[in-house]
Amino acid sequence: MRQLELQLNTSESKFTTAKLIELWCAEPIFFASRELSDTYYTEGTIGNYALAYALGWARSPYRLTGKATGKPTYLEDLTPLANQSYILPAWSTNNVSFRFERFNALSDAYWYSMTNNRVATAREDLTLVRTGKKPSSFRPSNFPQTGRLRMIERNNRFQTIVFGNFELPEYIRVGKFMSKVRVEITQEFPIRQLPEGDYHCNTYLSSADLPPNLQMLAFDVISIPPVSLLKNLRFRGTAWQIGNFILPSNLNFCGGRNDR
């Protein structure tokens, strides 16, 4: 399914209720949200695409190999969920606390050499390098060997809103290290449809999931891969009211795009 073959799904949402859930971090969580020098920072949020995979709504291998490394499959994995299930990015219920850890992938072999972001352990290759050749052990690598990690500390709590009737597991695993997170439903609300007007959204949103006819007036951006998140969004359009939360209506992964 090529991206050029996708179109917007403009059908009305079938969601009638939504669940407010709390995520409790049983272990430190790491995402490579930002990479500055040899320090890798996790932002104080959990993206909704990561949560969709963690909940089992979509499946993908932990590490892509071969040609698949250059083509993420978010569209193929998530757009079939249009009007069936959806989850917002998770925001902290208070100030997020972080922890820093150091890591290294240096070898404990008798001999090793630090090359182009790679640790070489084959000493016999050193003579080939001196003759101008580049054996595989000395070629550049895109995997960091040493550095520092800023991680979301355990015991942090996040909130998010889930749409759809899929059963939620008691625990999920998220992040690069598959950290354990407890899922607890705190409240369930009916979705109240609000007419077109000017509103202020008090949740986090994925910028790629907004309906095409929404007029955004002002917002703050959290720049993280694969999709930037929005907070404090002021918008003009139709809206959903879910308890004390107001957000744009007709939210779907990737804007609800599907096959022609």
mmCIF file of C-alpha atoms in Angstrom:
data_model
loop_
_atom_site.group_PDB
_atom_site.id
_atom_site.type_symbol
_atom_site.label_atom_id
_atom_site.label_comp_id
_atom_site.label_asym_id
_atom_site.label_seq_id
_atom_site.Cartn_x
_atom_site.Cartn_y
_atom_site.Cartn_z
ATOM 1 C CA MET A 1 0.000 0.000 0.000
ATOM 2 C CA ARG A 2 1.828 3.090 -1.212
ATOM 3 C CA GLN A 3 1.354 6.438 0.459
ATOM 4 C CA LEU A 4 0.302 8.048 -2.831
ATOM 5 C CA GLU A 5 -2.631 5.646 -3.028
ATOM 6 C CA LEU A 6 -4.152 6.887 0.229
ATOM 7 C CA GLN A 7 -7.056 9.258 0.628
ATOM 8 C CA LEU A 8 -8.816 10.938 3.514
ATOM 9 C CA ASN A 9 -11.664 9.147 5.221
ATOM 10 C CA THR A 10 -14.255 11.828 5.891
ATOM 11 C CA SER A 11 -16.974 9.576 7.316
ATOM 12 C CA GLU A 12 -18.420 10.476 10.690
ATOM 13 C CA SER A 13 -16.931 8.834 13.750
ATOM 14 C CA LYS A 14 -18.722 5.845 15.272
ATOM 15 C CA PHE A 15 -17.361 6.474 18.768
ATOM 16 C CA THR A 16 -20.054 7.030 21.407
ATOM 17 C CA THR A 17 -18.088 6.587 24.644
ATOM 18 C CA ALA A 18 -14.506 7.141 25.769
ATOM 19 C CA LYS A 19 -12.418 5.886 28.682
ATOM 20 C CA LEU A 20 -10.049 7.984 30.760
ATOM 21 C CA ILE A 21 -7.137 5.744 31.712
ATOM 22 C CA GLU A 22 -4.123 6.151 33.960
ATOM 23 C CA LEU A 23 -0.714 4.770 33.041
ATOM 24 C CA TRP A 24 1.621 4.021 35.951
ATOM 25 C CA CYS A 25 5.288 3.490 35.090
ATOM 26 C CA ALA A 26 6.521 0.382 36.872
ATOM 27 C CA GLU A 27 9.940 0.726 35.203
ATOM 28 C CA PRO A 28 11.951 3.596 33.672
ATOM 29 C CA ILE A 29 10.848 4.368 30.105
ATOM 30 C CA PHE A 30 13.165 5.396 27.282
ATOM 31 C CA PHE A 31 12.382 6.825 23.854
ATOM 32 C CA ALA A 32 15.004 8.542 21.693
ATOM 33 C CA SER A 33 12.879 11.699 21.439
ATOM 34 C CA ARG A 34 15.908 13.966 20.963
ATOM 35 C CA GLU A 35 19.558 13.183 20.327
ATOM 36 C CA LEU A 36 22.034 15.872 21.405
ATOM 37 C CA SER A 37 25.685 14.896 21.108
ATOM 38 C CA ASP A 38 26.072 11.671 23.118
ATOM 39 C CA THR A 39 22.934 12.270 25.231
ATOM 40 C CA TYR A 40 19.576 10.783 24.259
ATOM 41 C CA TYR A 41 16.544 12.507 25.763
ATOM 42 C CA THR A 42 13.080 11.135 26.459
ATOM 43 C CA GLU A 43 10.358 13.796 26.424
ATOM 44 C CA GLY A 44 7.799 13.791 29.238
ATOM 45 C CA THR A 45 5.034 12.158 27.226
ATOM 46 C CA ILE A 46 4.145 8.818 25.633
ATOM 47 C CA GLY A 47 3.110 9.026 21.988
ATOM 48 C CA ASN A 48 -0.167 7.501 20.889
ATOM 49 C CA TYR A 49 1.440 5.495 18.073
ATOM 50 C CA ALA A 50 3.670 3.754 20.627
ATOM 51 C CA LEU A 51 0.609 3.088 22.790
ATOM 52 C CA ALA A 52 -1.336 1.626 19.853
ATOM 53 C CA TYR A 53 1.410 -0.932 19.249
ATOM 54 C CA ALA A 54 1.809 -1.611 22.977
ATOM 55 C CA LEU A 55 -1.925 -2.312 23.331
ATOM 56 C CA GLY A 56 -1.727 -4.884 20.548
ATOM 57 C CA TRP A 57 -3.900 -2.942 18.111
ATOM 58 C CA ALA A 58 -1.110 -3.092 15.529
ATOM 59 C CA ARG A 59 1.835 -5.441 15.101
ATOM 60 C CA SER A 60 5.369 -4.718 13.989
ATOM 61 C CA PRO A 61 8.753 -6.403 14.564
ATOM 62 C CA TYR A 62 10.888 -4.902 17.322
ATOM 63 C CA ARG A 63 13.701 -4.174 14.848
ATOM 64 C CA LEU A 64 13.296 -3.650 11.106
ATOM 65 C CA THR A 65 15.896 -5.184 8.803
ATOM 66 C CA GLY A 66 16.866 -4.885 5.155
ATOM 67 C CA LYS A 67 14.815 -2.586 2.934
ATOM 68 C CA ALA A 68 12.160 -2.263 5.652
ATOM 69 C CA THR A 69 14.474 -0.002 7.686
ATOM 70 C CA GLY A 70 13.865 2.878 5.273
ATOM 71 C CA LYS A 71 10.061 2.675 5.203
ATOM 72 C CA PRO A 72 8.035 2.796 8.427
ATOM 73 C CA THR A 73 4.621 1.154 8.154
ATOM 74 C CA TYR A 74 2.482 3.400 10.362
ATOM 75 C CA LEU A 75 -0.027 4.004 7.569
ATOM 76 C CA GLU A 76 -0.413 0.309 6.811
ATOM 77 C CA ASP A 77 -0.564 -0.681 10.483
ATOM 78 C CA LEU A 78 -2.778 2.050 11.934
ATOM 79 C CA THR A 79 -5.205 3.293 9.271
ATOM 80 C CA PRO A 80 -7.291 0.051 9.389
ATOM 81 C CA LEU A 81 -8.244 1.156 12.922
ATOM 82 C CA ALA A 82 -10.185 4.173 11.603
ATOM 83 C CA ASN A 83 -13.464 4.625 13.516
ATOM 84 C CA GLN A 84 -12.785 1.375 15.421
ATOM 85 C CA SER A 85 -10.287 2.444 18.066
ATOM 86 C CA TYR A 86 -8.152 5.435 18.884
ATOM 87 C CA ILE A 87 -5.981 6.669 21.744
ATOM 88 C CA LEU A 88 -4.588 10.111 22.528
ATOM 89 C CA PRO A 89 -0.948 10.774 23.412
ATOM 90 C CA ALA A 90 -0.460 10.423 27.167
ATOM 91 C CA TRP A 91 0.256 13.485 29.311
ATOM 92 C CA SER A 92 1.603 13.606 32.847
ATOM 93 C CA THR A 93 -0.749 14.094 35.788
ATOM 94 C CA ASN A 94 1.974 16.182 37.506
ATOM 95 C CA ASN A 95 5.556 17.241 36.834
ATOM 96 C CA VAL A 96 7.453 14.427 35.121
ATOM 97 C CA SER A 97 10.546 13.183 36.945
ATOM 98 C CA PHE A 98 13.504 11.837 34.975
ATOM 99 C CA ARG A 99 16.616 9.800 35.636
ATOM 100 C CA PHE A 100 19.960 9.748 33.816
ATOM 101 C CA GLU A 101 21.909 6.590 33.093
ATOM 102 C CA ARG A 102 25.166 5.963 31.263
ATOM 103 C CA PHE A 103 25.584 3.153 28.765
ATOM 104 C CA ASN A 104 28.415 1.671 26.746
ATOM 105 C CA ALA A 105 28.775 -1.170 24.306
ATOM 106 C CA LEU A 106 32.528 -1.529 24.701
ATOM 107 C CA SER A 107 33.859 -5.038 24.453
ATOM 108 C CA ASP A 108 35.530 -6.941 27.279
ATOM 109 C CA ALA A 109 37.770 -8.687 24.737
ATOM 110 C CA TYR A 110 41.554 -8.659 25.141
ATOM 111 C CA TRP A 111 41.814 -6.111 22.319
ATOM 112 C CA TYR A 112 39.329 -3.653 20.841
ATOM 113 C CA SER A 113 39.433 -0.377 18.963
ATOM 114 C CA MET A 114 36.891 2.456 18.756
ATOM 115 C CA THR A 115 36.272 3.242 15.070
ATOM 116 C CA ASN A 116 33.513 5.203 13.289
ATOM 117 C CA ASN A 117 30.837 4.791 15.963
ATOM 118 C CA ARG A 118 31.640 1.092 16.109
ATOM 119 C CA VAL A 119 33.704 -1.094 18.422
ATOM 120 C CA ALA A 120 36.062 -3.334 16.444
ATOM 121 C CA THR A 121 37.273 -6.507 18.162
ATOM 122 C CA ALA A 122 38.993 -8.283 15.242
ATOM 123 C CA ARG A 123 42.621 -7.271 15.703
ATOM 124 C CA GLU A 124 43.650 -8.957 12.457
ATOM 125 C CA ASP A 125 41.567 -6.383 10.558
ATOM 126 C CA LEU A 126 43.844 -3.608 11.790
ATOM 127 C CA THR A 127 46.551 -4.551 9.285
ATOM 128 C CA LEU A 128 43.999 -4.356 6.456
ATOM 129 C CA VAL A 129 42.996 -0.859 7.554
ATOM 130 C CA ARG A 130 46.622 0.256 7.436
ATOM 131 C CA THR A 131 46.801 -0.841 3.793
ATOM 132 C CA GLY A 132 43.794 1.334 2.908
ATOM 133 C CA LYS A 133 41.117 -1.360 2.959
ATOM 134 C CA LYS A 134 37.910 -1.143 5.008
ATOM 135 C CA PRO A 135 36.830 -4.459 6.499
ATOM 136 C CA SER A 136 33.260 -4.654 7.796
ATOM 137 C CA SER A 137 34.377 -4.340 11.415
ATOM 138 C CA PHE A 138 35.784 -0.857 10.696
ATOM 139 C CA ARG A 139 32.900 0.522 8.635
ATOM 140 C CA PRO A 140 30.737 3.307 10.130
ATOM 141 C CA SER A 141 27.762 2.234 12.221
ATOM 142 C CA ASN A 142 24.597 4.108 13.148
ATOM 143 C CA PHE A 143 24.298 2.428 16.548
ATOM 144 C CA PRO A 144 25.652 4.511 19.453
ATOM 145 C CA GLN A 145 28.372 2.823 21.480
ATOM 146 C CA THR A 146 28.598 5.125 24.498
ATOM 147 C CA GLY A 147 26.492 7.934 25.916
ATOM 148 C CA ARG A 148 23.852 9.000 28.419
ATOM 149 C CA LEU A 149 20.111 8.359 28.535
ATOM 150 C CA ARG A 150 17.441 10.597 30.022
ATOM 151 C CA MET A 151 14.569 8.308 30.938
ATOM 152 C CA ILE A 152 11.129 8.778 32.467
ATOM 153 C CA GLU A 153 11.556 7.646 36.062
ATOM 154 C CA ARG A 154 9.467 4.837 37.528
ATOM 155 C CA ASN A 155 6.345 5.820 39.514
ATOM 156 C CA ASN A 156 5.403 8.574 37.052
ATOM 157 C CA ARG A 157 1.720 8.658 36.172
ATOM 158 C CA PHE A 158 0.188 9.639 32.853
ATOM 159 C CA GLN A 159 -3.359 10.052 31.588
ATOM 160 C CA THR A 160 -4.863 9.460 28.190
ATOM 161 C CA ILE A 161 -8.252 8.863 26.594
ATOM 162 C CA VAL A 162 -9.160 5.684 24.724
ATOM 163 C CA PHE A 163 -11.926 5.370 22.120
ATOM 164 C CA GLY A 164 -13.456 2.104 20.955
ATOM 165 C CA ASN A 165 -14.520 -1.165 22.538
ATOM 166 C CA PHE A 166 -11.246 -3.089 22.512
ATOM 167 C CA GLU A 167 -10.461 -4.751 25.830
ATOM 168 C CA LEU A 168 -7.517 -3.125 27.574
ATOM 169 C CA PRO A 169 -4.777 -5.249 29.161
ATOM 170 C CA GLU A 170 -3.745 -4.754 32.768
ATOM 171 C CA TYR A 171 -0.108 -4.138 31.794
ATOM 172 C CA ILE A 172 1.671 -3.111 28.607
ATOM 173 C CA ARG A 173 5.314 -2.669 27.615
ATOM 174 C CA VAL A 174 6.505 0.487 25.867
ATOM 175 C CA GLY A 175 9.706 2.196 24.768
ATOM 176 C CA LYS A 176 13.071 1.034 23.500
ATOM 177 C CA PHE A 177 13.556 -1.170 26.557
ATOM 178 C CA MET A 178 9.991 -2.565 26.602
ATOM 179 C CA SER A 179 9.328 -1.066 30.030
ATOM 180 C CA LYS A 180 6.359 -2.258 32.060
ATOM 181 C CA VAL A 181 3.395 0.113 32.482
ATOM 182 C CA ARG A 182 0.158 -0.560 34.367
ATOM 183 C CA VAL A 183 -3.118 0.378 32.643
ATOM 184 C CA GLU A 184 -6.078 1.383 34.805
ATOM 185 C CA ILE A 185 -9.468 2.662 33.645
ATOM 186 C CA THR A 186 -10.449 5.509 35.959
ATOM 187 C CA GLN A 187 -13.666 6.775 34.322
ATOM 188 C CA GLU A 188 -15.881 6.230 31.300
ATOM 189 C CA PHE A 189 -17.728 9.104 29.650
ATOM 190 C CA PRO A 190 -20.301 9.522 26.889
ATOM 191 C CA ILE A 191 -19.025 11.593 23.974
ATOM 192 C CA ARG A 192 -20.973 14.812 23.583
ATOM 193 C CA GLN A 193 -20.848 16.327 20.095
ATOM 194 C CA LEU A 194 -20.351 20.106 20.144
ATOM 195 C CA PRO A 195 -21.306 22.380 17.219
ATOM 196 C CA GLU A 196 -18.778 24.287 15.162
ATOM 197 C CA GLY A 197 -17.109 27.051 17.129
ATOM 198 C CA ASP A 198 -13.884 28.193 18.783
ATOM 199 C CA TYR A 199 -12.534 25.831 21.452
ATOM 200 C CA HIS A 200 -9.477 25.227 23.604
ATOM 201 C CA CYS A 201 -8.198 21.638 23.808
ATOM 202 C CA ASN A 202 -6.809 20.562 27.187
ATOM 203 C CA THR A 203 -5.278 17.248 26.064
ATOM 204 C CA TYR A 204 -2.268 16.304 23.955
ATOM 205 C CA LEU A 205 -2.912 15.608 20.263
ATOM 206 C CA SER A 206 -1.011 13.998 17.406
ATOM 207 C CA SER A 207 -0.563 16.515 14.597
ATOM 208 C CA ALA A 208 -1.015 13.805 11.931
ATOM 209 C CA ASP A 209 -4.357 12.608 13.307
ATOM 210 C CA LEU A 210 -6.376 15.824 13.050
ATOM 211 C CA PRO A 211 -9.340 16.036 10.652
ATOM 212 C CA PRO A 212 -8.572 17.886 7.392
ATOM 213 C CA ASN A 213 -11.191 20.610 7.871
ATOM 214 C CA LEU A 214 -9.931 21.717 11.298
ATOM 215 C CA GLN A 215 -8.752 25.319 11.572
ATOM 216 C CA MET A 216 -5.900 25.609 14.075
ATOM 217 C CA LEU A 217 -5.574 29.043 15.683
ATOM 218 C CA ALA A 218 -2.715 28.570 18.183
ATOM 219 C CA PHE A 219 -0.804 25.688 19.768
ATOM 220 C CA ASP A 220 2.447 24.538 21.364
ATOM 221 C CA VAL A 221 4.541 21.857 19.650
ATOM 222 C CA ILE A 222 6.361 18.905 21.205
ATOM 223 C CA SER A 223 8.733 17.844 18.442
ATOM 224 C CA ILE A 224 9.281 14.093 18.688
ATOM 225 C CA PRO A 225 9.420 11.289 16.115
ATOM 226 C CA PRO A 226 7.523 9.921 14.327
ATOM 227 C CA VAL A 227 4.854 12.652 14.686
ATOM 228 C CA SER A 228 5.005 15.995 16.477
ATOM 229 C CA LEU A 229 2.496 16.399 19.300
ATOM 230 C CA LEU A 230 0.364 19.465 20.022
ATOM 231 C CA LYS A 231 -0.772 20.884 23.343
ATOM 232 C CA ASN A 232 -2.812 23.948 24.324
ATOM 233 C CA LEU A 233 -4.500 23.835 20.924
ATOM 234 C CA ARG A 234 -7.018 26.576 20.152
ATOM 235 C CA PHE A 235 -9.080 25.585 17.143
ATOM 236 C CA ARG A 236 -12.199 26.356 15.140
ATOM 237 C CA GLY A 237 -14.446 23.475 14.142
ATOM 238 C CA THR A 238 -16.657 20.786 15.632
ATOM 239 C CA ALA A 239 -15.550 19.249 18.911
ATOM 240 C CA TRP A 240 -16.060 16.395 21.347
ATOM 241 C CA GLN A 241 -16.659 16.966 25.039
ATOM 242 C CA ILE A 242 -15.535 14.049 27.200
ATOM 243 C CA GLY A 243 -16.056 14.864 30.856
ATOM 244 C CA ASN A 244 -14.008 18.027 31.425
ATOM 245 C CA PHE A 245 -11.952 17.488 28.277
ATOM 246 C CA ILE A 246 -12.649 19.181 24.947
ATOM 247 C CA LEU A 247 -10.895 18.071 21.771
ATOM 248 C CA PRO A 248 -11.454 18.146 18.002
ATOM 249 C CA SER A 249 -14.004 15.650 16.732
ATOM 250 C CA ASN A 250 -13.373 12.828 14.247
ATOM 251 C CA LEU A 251 -9.830 11.992 15.346
ATOM 252 C CA ASN A 252 -8.258 8.964 13.668
ATOM 253 C CA PHE A 253 -4.750 7.602 13.213
ATOM 254 C CA CYS A 254 -3.056 9.334 10.260
ATOM 255 C CA GLY A 255 -6.208 11.389 9.732
ATOM 256 C CA GLY A 256 -8.221 8.295 8.790
ATOM 257 C CA ARG A 257 -6.532 7.802 5.430
ATOM 258 C CA ASN A 258 -7.251 4.515 3.670
ATOM 259 C CA ASP A 259 -7.094 2.752 0.291
ATOM 260 C CA ARG A 260 -8.996 4.079 -2.671
#
